[in-house]
Amino acid sequence: MTFNTASFLIQVSALLLALAALHKPLGVYLARVFEGTTSTRPERLFYRLAGVDAGTEQTWSVYLRSVLAFSAVSILVVFLLQRLQGVLPGSGTLTGVDPWVAMNTAISFVTNTNWQTYVPETTVGIFVQMALLAVQNFLSAAVGIVVAVALIRGIARAKTDRLGNFWVDLARTTFRVLLPMAVVAAVVMVIGGVVQNFSPTDVINQATGTTQSIPGGPVASQEAIKILGTNGGGYFNANSAHPFENPNVFISLFQVFLLLLIPSALPYAFGRMVGDQKQGYTVAAVMGTLWLTSVSLTGWAVAAGQGTATAVAGGLGEGFEQRFGAAPSAIFAAATTLTSTGAVNVAHDSLPPLAGGVAMVNMMLGEVAPGGTGSGLYGMLILSIISVFIAGLMVGRTPEYLGKKIGPPQMKLSAMYILVTPILVLALAGITVLLPDVMTNVPASGPHQFSELLYAFTSGANNNGSAFGGITSSGPYLSTMLGIAMLLGRFLPIVLVLALAGSFARQGKIPTSAGTVPTHGPLFGALLLGVTVILTALSYFPALALGPLAEGLLQ
Amino acid sequence: MTRTTTRTQTGLATVPETLADGNPLGTPGDHKHHTKAPAKLTASSVAAALPVAIRKLAPRQMIHSPVMFTVLVGAGLCTAICLVRPSVFSIAVTAWLWLTVLFGTLSEAIAEGRGKAQADSLRASRQGVQAKLRLPDGGTKEVAGTELRLNDVVICEAGDVIPSDGEIIEGLASVDESTITGESAPVIRESGGDRSSVTGGTKVLSDRIVVRITAEPGQTFIDRMIKLVEGAVRQKTPNEIALHVLLVSLTIVFLVVTMSLAPFASLAGATPSPIVLVALLVCLIPTTIGALVPAIGIAGMDRLVQHNVLATSGRAVETAGDITTLLLDKTGTITYGNRRAVNFFPANTVDMTELIEAARLSSLADETPEGRSVVDLAAGKGVSGPELAELGRGPEQLTVVEFSASTRMSGLDLDGRQVRKGAASAVTAFVADLGGSIPAEVGRRVQEISAQGGTPLLVATATHDGARILGTIHLADVVKPGMQARFAELRKMGIRTVMVTGDNPVTAKAIAAEAGVDDFLAEATPEDKLAVIKKEQAAGRLVAMTGDGTNDAPALAAADVGVAMNSGTPAAKEAANMVDLDSDPTKLINIVGIGKQLLITRGALTTFSIANDVAKYFAIVPALFTATYPGLGLLNIMGLTSPASAILSAVIFNALIIIALIPLALRGVKYRAVSANQALGRNLLVYGLGGLIAPFIGIKIIDLIISLIPGIG
């Protein structure tokens, strides 16, 4: 398989143009949804059923408790109903899911990770897929968005302890943003050839005369929100490399577009909600620069991988989907790891080592370019706060971000946010290496074995969900460790972000002057980019050296 | 004409005027009488600081700096390993780790040492001072100055050192305050009014005063000053705490990075030795800034003291850097303390030269600034003549007519010819008495000048033939040179200036426009000042102001940075969070600069410290793993000689950079009045990009040298 540079460039440009065209209208729409005061009928019904007073706003701690309670209940429901699969309708011959797998899956889908330690075709039926996993695809994406919205409100508001109402934000995100967009996306996918039916298995006659059973199902509807909500949990084990999920190059590119769509529109909504569009543009520009750099590096690494000795021994063929070719695979791999999606159309294990390394770095950046729905934006805003802190000191003023002072409490919350994922990844991977029994689940050897392990924890703690493969994570130890990584990697940052939102909202607003560090424009953008890259490099460089770098530079 | 109360004691120029005239708006460090601590490190200052630095290695003290404490623990660990399994490499690394910690404490000790000399001389001024305590029965008793308590009453006479801080309740004296201000000109202190406070350790030169003590033992001004310059009362400021949070977080990340590296590397079969891991950890954690933070803080306070400003807390200094609104008193700060002659307007029938000559004559004996300004203006217009002394020696009979409250005129009688200048109404009456009248155009001119906010003075002569008015002198506020440029600078820094004056709005507006301030407050009462401060603060701005009167106290307390003049009342000083010993209101502008410089230095060194890590990774990571994965040799872009020399070079660089940056930490990063964006761009380039590149060069050079050592290269 060869890497077609021209097609690569055309596809990247097409994506860039499409996102540039849509980020503004969608951003305006998102801002309007969150600043609005009216309720639609399904929302009112939801409020009545849930006993929510839509007119009351919550403090940050109540908002946080709502997020945590909602997520805890979700995990419990998804876990229990998976265990009860045998008695539920639409499950065919499938029985209850193994407890470790059910636990891991419940956490995985509620945390927007969608790490799949199970083989969907043989583990879960239509009920679990539609009533549990697809629902969580919507809700976990919505949770990320509402947390980002709460942070934006904290920044935009002054001298209040109210951040909005979690249930209202959740309902609006689901009913007004995700559902309509998912419907449109699903229709496009069906037209594009993605399967949508309710027959679990099709028996078809092959040309050879033998018969083969192929599982079907409501794939397109699930696929739409899997991508749109940066979830990534595939209907099939092969995920977006499966022809029913991703039949052709057009749909593949459409999926990349969809997974970048909401995260890249959120900065515009942010700029609008804080009343300074330049802020939104700067964040978007930094995200865009990182994305372009990353996708170019991936493309370069894939292209460079085709002529080496490894290529001769199967090279770019193994693990790549022949229908797509190398270029769309590189674009997909970059986008899925830069967002918190984790859907794959190529086995990342089979990417040339340096391309696999780029995929890891993408996640290690904290998935901020443009990141998961909501989580990408709040990650970038935390990095902005760290950047503005350093910048503020360097111009001789107590640092402030959009009129909010960055004092010790704000710095504590932001610094802890930055600590969470590197510590989870490095500590959990470090402990795992010390357990020889567990390491038998990662049978490869040398730097590649380490890459697989590092990738798994990086993916879990950053709520990505893509796998490098080569690792069996369904056992009690790994499914628990990855479950911990996913849970803490999702909810510790959310706790910190909401606390930060609360502390910002309580503050007054400092008017800007010539002495204020502008948090827009090329200079601040460059600083933010530098801080993001350097913080990542400092945390992960030795580990990357022992994994993908060692493998990629092996001579 | 006007006479100010301070001018009645001619010859005892008060400090504000001396400074305001000589140095209207100095840049930091240019006050001539300041003892400027050397910015360069001298061998003797290092030698003096060394024992202190070693004492500071005690873990109990080190724990306050988590970054350096981590290095201390690492150094201890390596020492233990060296004892068990010594090698050239491990001993060298361990020695340099200890040096890293020592360099950190050394920087702090040097910074403290610079204030110590000053503290010692202050202490000496209080040694053995005896006080004459007034007893309830009216008698006096000699007691040690240090035993005086609050509300004791003491008597100080010429030649006495004032034993403690207090307020004059009786009498007037000239006081030498050079021990605290460095200014040798004596100042007048008197009971009542805004100049009633005296400072312990200063000396009464003349007269006798009765002083009520206002400070508890150990809490006097000089005690506070000693603590300040010795760095004994340093508390972490909010910005310092926030920075510590960042540094501690980075330390935690790097602890996890190095600790997890052990199992990761063992998987590859390349388990690094504990010494190497400690070396890596120390290189990565932000030791440069961690070591220099205390020195930067102490040096910042020291700079303030060098400017003769005392701050009650480091927090106030930092707040000064955040100030967005400056309330400046017009008189003495923006304009000269007194009005000056700016023009002559002769009556229609009078020749200009005649008016100027008469005006000059009438002012020769007038020692007030107004009077002198008339003589100066005359000279400026090319009119000069004999001095007063020459006239006295001349053939004509000379009588000096002093200003009096009843006549409100002054001038000379020269052989029966009377020359007078004075307030318009007084001179008109004087002329009318002698049969003269005021010409219509002169009357109009008087009204015109008044309307502009100036003071009109009339000049008249009288002989036995009668009296006539010669014309008008226009006295006006004169804006000090350079003010407009300075305010433009402040504007560029994002600071608004508000002029506060008792003048009417018309006058205030004219001067505000001339000086280039952003806003003004006319006919201001202390309550108005307070209201302006509250209003600015409600809009989220931070306000600084100066004041000296008791009625300024509420505003001083409300302002984010309140600077009291040392000549002010105890109430004002109590309410303020800084006291300017020079009583120079323009100092506020320098204080803002010092506050900013403090933060900039911290920020610049933090950036430098973090940027340094990139090069250290490129030194250490290939050194650790090239043996196992030869491909990683590509990362050795510096071409370092051997793994041992690479690691040692990084450790040595990490230690030496602390020493190299001590002078910068003490001196502070140069502060320029430019917009935040320009300042950021510049500092990012110098300390960010510089911090990225410098260690690549430094480590390479060190490697070239130490690779010659057997067992390393």
mmCIF file of N, CA and C in Angstrom, chain A residues 189-277:
data_model
loop_
_atom_site.group_PDB
_atom_site.id
_atom_site.type_symbol
_atom_site.label_atom_id
_atom_site.label_comp_id
_atom_site.label_asym_id
_atom_site.label_seq_id
_atom_site.Cartn_x
_atom_site.Cartn_y
_atom_site.Cartn_z
ATOM 1 N N MET A 189 -24.967 8.903 6.777
ATOM 2 C CA MET A 189 -24.236 7.631 6.818
ATOM 3 C C MET A 189 -25.001 6.519 6.119
ATOM 4 N N VAL A 190 -26.322 6.482 6.358
ATOM 5 C CA VAL A 190 -27.125 5.449 5.693
ATOM 6 C C VAL A 190 -27.021 5.627 4.182
ATOM 7 N N ILE A 191 -27.157 6.879 3.747
ATOM 8 C CA ILE A 191 -27.023 7.146 2.313
ATOM 9 C C ILE A 191 -25.642 6.720 1.828
ATOM 10 N N GLY A 192 -24.648 6.943 2.684
ATOM 11 C CA GLY A 192 -23.274 6.593 2.313
ATOM 12 C C GLY A 192 -22.994 5.110 2.380
ATOM 13 N N GLY A 193 -23.935 4.334 2.926
ATOM 14 C CA GLY A 193 -23.751 2.894 2.892
ATOM 15 C C GLY A 193 -23.555 2.223 4.233
ATOM 16 N N VAL A 194 -23.726 2.943 5.308
ATOM 17 C CA VAL A 194 -23.595 2.324 6.622
ATOM 18 C C VAL A 194 -24.873 1.532 6.908
ATOM 19 N N VAL A 195 -24.697 0.370 7.531
ATOM 20 C CA VAL A 195 -25.828 -0.520 7.769
ATOM 21 C C VAL A 195 -26.760 0.040 8.836
ATOM 22 N N GLN A 196 -28.076 -0.132 8.631
ATOM 23 C CA GLN A 196 -29.043 0.232 9.673
ATOM 24 C C GLN A 196 -30.192 -0.754 9.586
ATOM 25 N N ASN A 197 -30.219 -1.764 10.432
ATOM 26 C CA ASN A 197 -31.336 -2.706 10.454
ATOM 27 C C ASN A 197 -31.456 -3.311 11.836
ATOM 28 N N PHE A 198 -32.453 -4.153 12.006
ATOM 29 C CA PHE A 198 -32.636 -4.752 13.320
ATOM 30 C C PHE A 198 -32.481 -6.263 13.282
ATOM 31 N N SER A 199 -31.868 -6.773 12.213
ATOM 32 C CA SER A 199 -31.626 -8.209 12.172
ATOM 33 C C SER A 199 -30.225 -8.478 12.665
ATOM 34 N N PRO A 200 -30.141 -9.160 13.782
ATOM 35 C CA PRO A 200 -28.834 -9.332 14.397
ATOM 36 C C PRO A 200 -27.847 -10.017 13.467
ATOM 37 N N THR A 201 -28.330 -10.950 12.689
ATOM 38 C CA THR A 201 -27.395 -11.703 11.876
ATOM 39 C C THR A 201 -27.940 -11.895 10.463
ATOM 40 N N ASP A 202 -27.145 -11.608 9.484
ATOM 41 C CA ASP A 202 -27.509 -11.898 8.104
ATOM 42 C C ASP A 202 -26.709 -13.107 7.657
ATOM 43 N N VAL A 203 -27.432 -14.032 7.044
ATOM 44 C CA VAL A 203 -26.713 -15.178 6.504
ATOM 45 C C VAL A 203 -26.623 -14.976 5.000
ATOM 46 N N ILE A 204 -25.449 -14.893 4.502
ATOM 47 C CA ILE A 204 -25.325 -14.639 3.072
ATOM 48 C C ILE A 204 -24.544 -15.770 2.407
ATOM 49 N N ASN A 205 -24.824 -15.924 1.151
ATOM 50 C CA ASN A 205 -24.114 -16.939 0.380
ATOM 51 C C ASN A 205 -22.926 -16.307 -0.298
ATOM 52 N N GLN A 206 -21.812 -16.866 -0.038
ATOM 53 C CA GLN A 206 -20.619 -16.312 -0.668
ATOM 54 C C GLN A 206 -20.431 -16.907 -2.044
ATOM 55 N N ALA A 207 -19.580 -16.298 -2.799
ATOM 56 C CA ALA A 207 -19.311 -16.753 -4.158
ATOM 57 C C ALA A 207 -18.804 -18.189 -4.173
ATOM 58 N N THR A 208 -18.164 -18.563 -3.072
ATOM 59 C CA THR A 208 -17.593 -19.906 -3.019
ATOM 60 C C THR A 208 -18.665 -20.950 -2.786
ATOM 61 N N GLY A 209 -19.924 -20.476 -2.470
ATOM 62 C CA GLY A 209 -20.981 -21.428 -2.239
ATOM 63 C C GLY A 209 -21.210 -21.714 -0.780
ATOM 64 N N THR A 210 -20.264 -21.363 0.075
ATOM 65 C CA THR A 210 -20.468 -21.580 1.506
ATOM 66 C C THR A 210 -21.302 -20.429 2.063
ATOM 67 N N THR A 211 -21.899 -20.634 3.205
ATOM 68 C CA THR A 211 -22.670 -19.551 3.830
ATOM 69 C C THR A 211 -21.879 -18.949 4.984
ATOM 70 N N GLN A 212 -22.177 -17.665 5.244
ATOM 71 C CA GLN A 212 -21.473 -16.978 6.319
ATOM 72 C C GLN A 212 -22.464 -16.124 7.099
ATOM 73 N N SER A 213 -22.360 -16.134 8.435
ATOM 74 C CA SER A 213 -23.233 -15.285 9.258
ATOM 75 C C SER A 213 -22.514 -13.989 9.579
ATOM 76 N N ILE A 214 -23.190 -12.864 9.248
ATOM 77 C CA ILE A 214 -22.585 -11.570 9.541
ATOM 78 C C ILE A 214 -23.535 -10.774 10.407
ATOM 79 N N PRO A 215 -23.093 -10.354 11.588
ATOM 80 C CA PRO A 215 -23.975 -9.574 12.458
ATOM 81 C C PRO A 215 -24.306 -8.231 11.823
ATOM 82 N N GLY A 216 -25.570 -7.816 11.958
ATOM 83 C CA GLY A 216 -25.966 -6.484 11.489
ATOM 84 C C GLY A 216 -26.458 -5.694 12.679
ATOM 85 N N GLY A 217 -27.395 -4.755 12.449
ATOM 86 C CA GLY A 217 -27.947 -3.997 13.574
ATOM 87 C C GLY A 217 -28.102 -2.532 13.236
ATOM 88 N N PRO A 218 -28.556 -1.748 14.225
ATOM 89 C CA PRO A 218 -28.759 -0.307 14.011
ATOM 90 C C PRO A 218 -27.403 0.405 14.062
ATOM 91 N N VAL A 219 -26.588 0.175 13.062
ATOM 92 C CA VAL A 219 -25.206 0.658 13.104
ATOM 93 C C VAL A 219 -25.127 2.162 12.851
ATOM 94 N N ALA A 220 -25.807 2.646 11.813
ATOM 95 C CA ALA A 220 -25.653 4.053 11.427
ATOM 96 C C ALA A 220 -26.058 4.996 12.554
ATOM 97 N N SER A 221 -27.189 4.666 13.228
ATOM 98 C CA SER A 221 -27.663 5.556 14.292
ATOM 99 C C SER A 221 -26.645 5.606 15.430
ATOM 100 N N GLN A 222 -26.056 4.442 15.687
ATOM 101 C CA GLN A 222 -25.081 4.384 16.770
ATOM 102 C C GLN A 222 -23.768 5.043 16.355
ATOM 103 N N GLU A 223 -23.434 4.828 15.105
ATOM 104 C CA GLU A 223 -22.183 5.341 14.571
ATOM 105 C C GLU A 223 -22.172 6.872 14.611
ATOM 106 N N ALA A 224 -23.331 7.470 14.316
ATOM 107 C CA ALA A 224 -23.410 8.929 14.237
ATOM 108 C C ALA A 224 -23.008 9.551 15.566
ATOM 109 N N ILE A 225 -23.597 9.072 16.671
ATOM 110 C CA ILE A 225 -23.300 9.705 17.954
ATOM 111 C C ILE A 225 -21.952 9.229 18.491
ATOM 112 N N LYS A 226 -21.535 8.024 18.091
ATOM 113 C CA LYS A 226 -20.217 7.536 18.496
ATOM 114 C C LYS A 226 -19.149 8.526 18.040
ATOM 115 N N ILE A 227 -19.320 9.054 16.850
ATOM 116 C CA ILE A 227 -18.326 9.963 16.276
ATOM 117 C C ILE A 227 -18.581 11.396 16.726
ATOM 118 N N LEU A 228 -19.837 11.796 16.624
ATOM 119 C CA LEU A 228 -20.202 13.185 16.925
ATOM 120 C C LEU A 228 -19.893 13.538 18.384
ATOM 121 N N GLY A 229 -20.109 12.576 19.274
ATOM 122 C CA GLY A 229 -19.890 12.824 20.702
ATOM 123 C C GLY A 229 -18.501 12.462 21.153
ATOM 124 N N THR A 230 -17.587 12.313 20.213
ATOM 125 C CA THR A 230 -16.203 11.892 20.470
ATOM 126 C C THR A 230 -16.166 10.714 21.447
ATOM 127 N N ASN A 231 -17.053 9.746 21.215
ATOM 128 C CA ASN A 231 -17.098 8.557 22.074
ATOM 129 C C ASN A 231 -16.120 7.504 21.580
ATOM 130 N N GLY A 232 -16.490 6.883 20.440
ATOM 131 C CA GLY A 232 -15.544 5.974 19.803
ATOM 132 C C GLY A 232 -15.792 4.495 20.024
ATOM 133 N N GLY A 233 -16.859 4.171 20.813
ATOM 134 C CA GLY A 233 -17.124 2.752 21.030
ATOM 135 C C GLY A 233 -17.849 2.169 19.837
ATOM 136 N N GLY A 234 -17.197 1.279 19.099
ATOM 137 C CA GLY A 234 -17.755 0.784 17.856
ATOM 138 C C GLY A 234 -18.852 -0.231 18.074
ATOM 139 N N TYR A 235 -19.730 -0.327 17.057
ATOM 140 C CA TYR A 235 -20.770 -1.351 17.109
ATOM 141 C C TYR A 235 -20.125 -2.707 16.915
ATOM 142 N N PHE A 236 -19.064 -2.692 16.127
ATOM 143 C CA PHE A 236 -18.330 -3.937 15.887
ATOM 144 C C PHE A 236 -16.942 -3.818 16.470
ATOM 145 N N ASN A 237 -16.312 -4.932 16.664
ATOM 146 C CA ASN A 237 -14.973 -4.940 17.245
ATOM 147 C C ASN A 237 -13.988 -4.173 16.373
ATOM 148 N N ALA A 238 -14.182 -4.296 15.060
ATOM 149 C CA ALA A 238 -13.226 -3.655 14.160
ATOM 150 C C ALA A 238 -13.445 -2.155 14.073
ATOM 151 N N ASN A 239 -14.510 -1.694 14.770
ATOM 152 C CA ASN A 239 -14.771 -0.264 14.856
ATOM 153 C C ASN A 239 -14.902 0.374 13.474
ATOM 154 N N SER A 240 -14.325 1.522 13.256
ATOM 155 C CA SER A 240 -14.506 2.201 11.979
ATOM 156 C C SER A 240 -13.662 1.605 10.855
ATOM 157 N N ALA A 241 -13.059 0.457 11.127
ATOM 158 C CA ALA A 241 -12.405 -0.251 10.037
ATOM 159 C C ALA A 241 -13.363 -1.294 9.449
ATOM 160 N N HIS A 242 -14.521 -1.488 10.153
ATOM 161 C CA HIS A 242 -15.504 -2.480 9.706
ATOM 162 C C HIS A 242 -16.305 -1.890 8.542
ATOM 163 N N PRO A 243 -16.495 -2.658 7.476
ATOM 164 C CA PRO A 243 -17.190 -2.093 6.309
ATOM 165 C C PRO A 243 -18.621 -1.666 6.598
ATOM 166 N N PHE A 244 -19.307 -2.264 7.607
ATOM 167 C CA PHE A 244 -20.672 -1.841 7.909
ATOM 168 C C PHE A 244 -20.687 -0.509 8.659
ATOM 169 N N GLU A 245 -19.595 -0.232 9.375
ATOM 170 C CA GLU A 245 -19.535 1.037 10.113
ATOM 171 C C GLU A 245 -18.967 2.150 9.246
ATOM 172 N N ASN A 246 -18.062 1.744 8.355
ATOM 173 C CA ASN A 246 -17.316 2.747 7.605
ATOM 174 C C ASN A 246 -17.025 2.199 6.221
ATOM 175 N N PRO A 247 -18.036 2.313 5.341
ATOM 176 C CA PRO A 247 -17.947 1.565 4.084
ATOM 177 C C PRO A 247 -16.948 2.108 3.057
ATOM 178 N N ASN A 248 -16.675 3.404 3.077
ATOM 179 C CA ASN A 248 -15.824 3.919 1.990
ATOM 180 C C ASN A 248 -15.061 5.155 2.436
ATOM 181 N N VAL A 249 -14.205 5.653 1.562
ATOM 182 C CA VAL A 249 -13.342 6.784 1.904
ATOM 183 C C VAL A 249 -14.166 8.023 2.254
ATOM 184 N N PHE A 250 -15.294 8.201 1.524
ATOM 185 C CA PHE A 250 -16.095 9.386 1.807
ATOM 186 C C PHE A 250 -16.619 9.359 3.243
ATOM 187 N N ILE A 251 -17.205 8.209 3.626
ATOM 188 C CA ILE A 251 -17.746 8.103 4.985
ATOM 189 C C ILE A 251 -16.614 8.229 6.012
ATOM 190 N N SER A 252 -15.463 7.691 5.668
ATOM 191 C CA SER A 252 -14.323 7.794 6.587
ATOM 192 C C SER A 252 -13.985 9.255 6.843
ATOM 193 N N LEU A 253 -13.916 10.029 5.783
ATOM 194 C CA LEU A 253 -13.593 11.446 5.915
ATOM 195 C C LEU A 253 -14.733 12.182 6.632
ATOM 196 N N PHE A 254 -15.975 11.769 6.324
ATOM 197 C CA PHE A 254 -17.143 12.374 6.966
ATOM 198 C C PHE A 254 -17.089 12.128 8.487
ATOM 199 N N GLN A 255 -16.612 10.940 8.853
ATOM 200 C CA GLN A 255 -16.498 10.632 10.281
ATOM 201 C C GLN A 255 -15.442 11.520 10.948
ATOM 202 N N VAL A 256 -14.333 11.713 10.267
ATOM 203 C CA VAL A 256 -13.295 12.591 10.826
ATOM 204 C C VAL A 256 -13.865 14.003 11.008
ATOM 205 N N PHE A 257 -14.591 14.450 10.007
ATOM 206 C CA PHE A 257 -15.220 15.766 10.066
ATOM 207 C C PHE A 257 -16.160 15.866 11.267
ATOM 208 N N LEU A 258 -17.001 14.809 11.440
ATOM 209 C CA LEU A 258 -17.972 14.828 12.534
ATOM 210 C C LEU A 258 -17.295 14.847 13.896
ATOM 211 N N LEU A 259 -16.186 14.106 14.003
ATOM 212 C CA LEU A 259 -15.601 14.050 15.347
ATOM 213 C C LEU A 259 -14.852 15.326 15.683
ATOM 214 N N LEU A 260 -14.471 16.079 14.675
ATOM 215 C CA LEU A 260 -13.834 17.365 14.954
ATOM 216 C C LEU A 260 -14.848 18.499 15.094
ATOM 217 N N LEU A 261 -16.088 18.233 14.669
ATOM 218 C CA LEU A 261 -17.046 19.332 14.479
ATOM 219 C C LEU A 261 -17.402 20.086 15.764
ATOM 220 N N ILE A 262 -17.956 19.393 16.743
ATOM 221 C CA ILE A 262 -18.403 20.106 17.967
ATOM 222 C C ILE A 262 -17.210 20.684 18.732
ATOM 223 N N PRO A 263 -16.136 19.894 18.940
ATOM 224 C CA PRO A 263 -15.002 20.474 19.682
ATOM 225 C C PRO A 263 -14.427 21.723 19.018
ATOM 226 N N SER A 264 -14.468 21.790 17.682
ATOM 227 C CA SER A 264 -13.857 22.966 17.059
ATOM 228 C C SER A 264 -14.833 24.136 16.980
ATOM 229 N N ALA A 265 -16.134 23.868 17.241
ATOM 230 C CA ALA A 265 -17.086 24.977 17.271
ATOM 231 C C ALA A 265 -17.188 25.573 18.667
ATOM 232 N N LEU A 266 -16.823 24.790 19.689
ATOM 233 C CA LEU A 266 -16.957 25.279 21.067
ATOM 234 C C LEU A 266 -16.126 26.541 21.356
ATOM 235 N N PRO A 267 -14.888 26.664 20.814
ATOM 236 C CA PRO A 267 -14.153 27.911 21.071
ATOM 237 C C PRO A 267 -14.907 29.142 20.590
ATOM 238 N N TYR A 268 -15.624 29.005 19.472
ATOM 239 C CA TYR A 268 -16.377 30.163 18.994
ATOM 240 C C TYR A 268 -17.486 30.513 19.991
ATOM 241 N N ALA A 269 -18.162 29.455 20.480
ATOM 242 C CA ALA A 269 -19.210 29.679 21.482
ATOM 243 C C ALA A 269 -18.604 30.319 22.726
ATOM 244 N N PHE A 270 -17.404 29.874 23.096
ATOM 245 C CA PHE A 270 -16.700 30.425 24.264
ATOM 246 C C PHE A 270 -16.455 31.925 24.070
ATOM 247 N N GLY A 271 -15.889 32.284 22.911
ATOM 248 C CA GLY A 271 -15.617 33.692 22.635
ATOM 249 C C GLY A 271 -16.887 34.528 22.714
ATOM 250 N N ARG A 272 -17.961 33.967 22.186
ATOM 251 C CA ARG A 272 -19.224 34.688 22.187
ATOM 252 C C ARG A 272 -19.761 34.860 23.605
ATOM 253 N N MET A 273 -19.639 33.798 24.403
ATOM 254 C CA MET A 273 -20.221 33.858 25.752
ATOM 255 C C MET A 273 -19.406 34.759 26.689
ATOM 256 N N VAL A 274 -18.085 34.883 26.453
ATOM 257 C CA VAL A 274 -17.316 35.792 27.316
ATOM 258 C C VAL A 274 -17.252 37.192 26.707
ATOM 259 N N GLY A 275 -17.923 37.350 25.558
ATOM 260 C CA GLY A 275 -18.026 38.689 24.984
ATOM 261 C C GLY A 275 -16.770 39.181 24.312
ATOM 262 N N ASP A 276 -15.906 38.274 23.894
ATOM 263 C CA ASP A 276 -14.686 38.696 23.205
ATOM 264 C C ASP A 276 -14.315 37.603 22.212
ATOM 265 N N GLN A 277 -14.732 37.812 20.981
ATOM 266 C CA GLN A 277 -14.567 36.768 19.974
ATOM 267 C C GLN A 277 -13.105 36.414 19.732
#
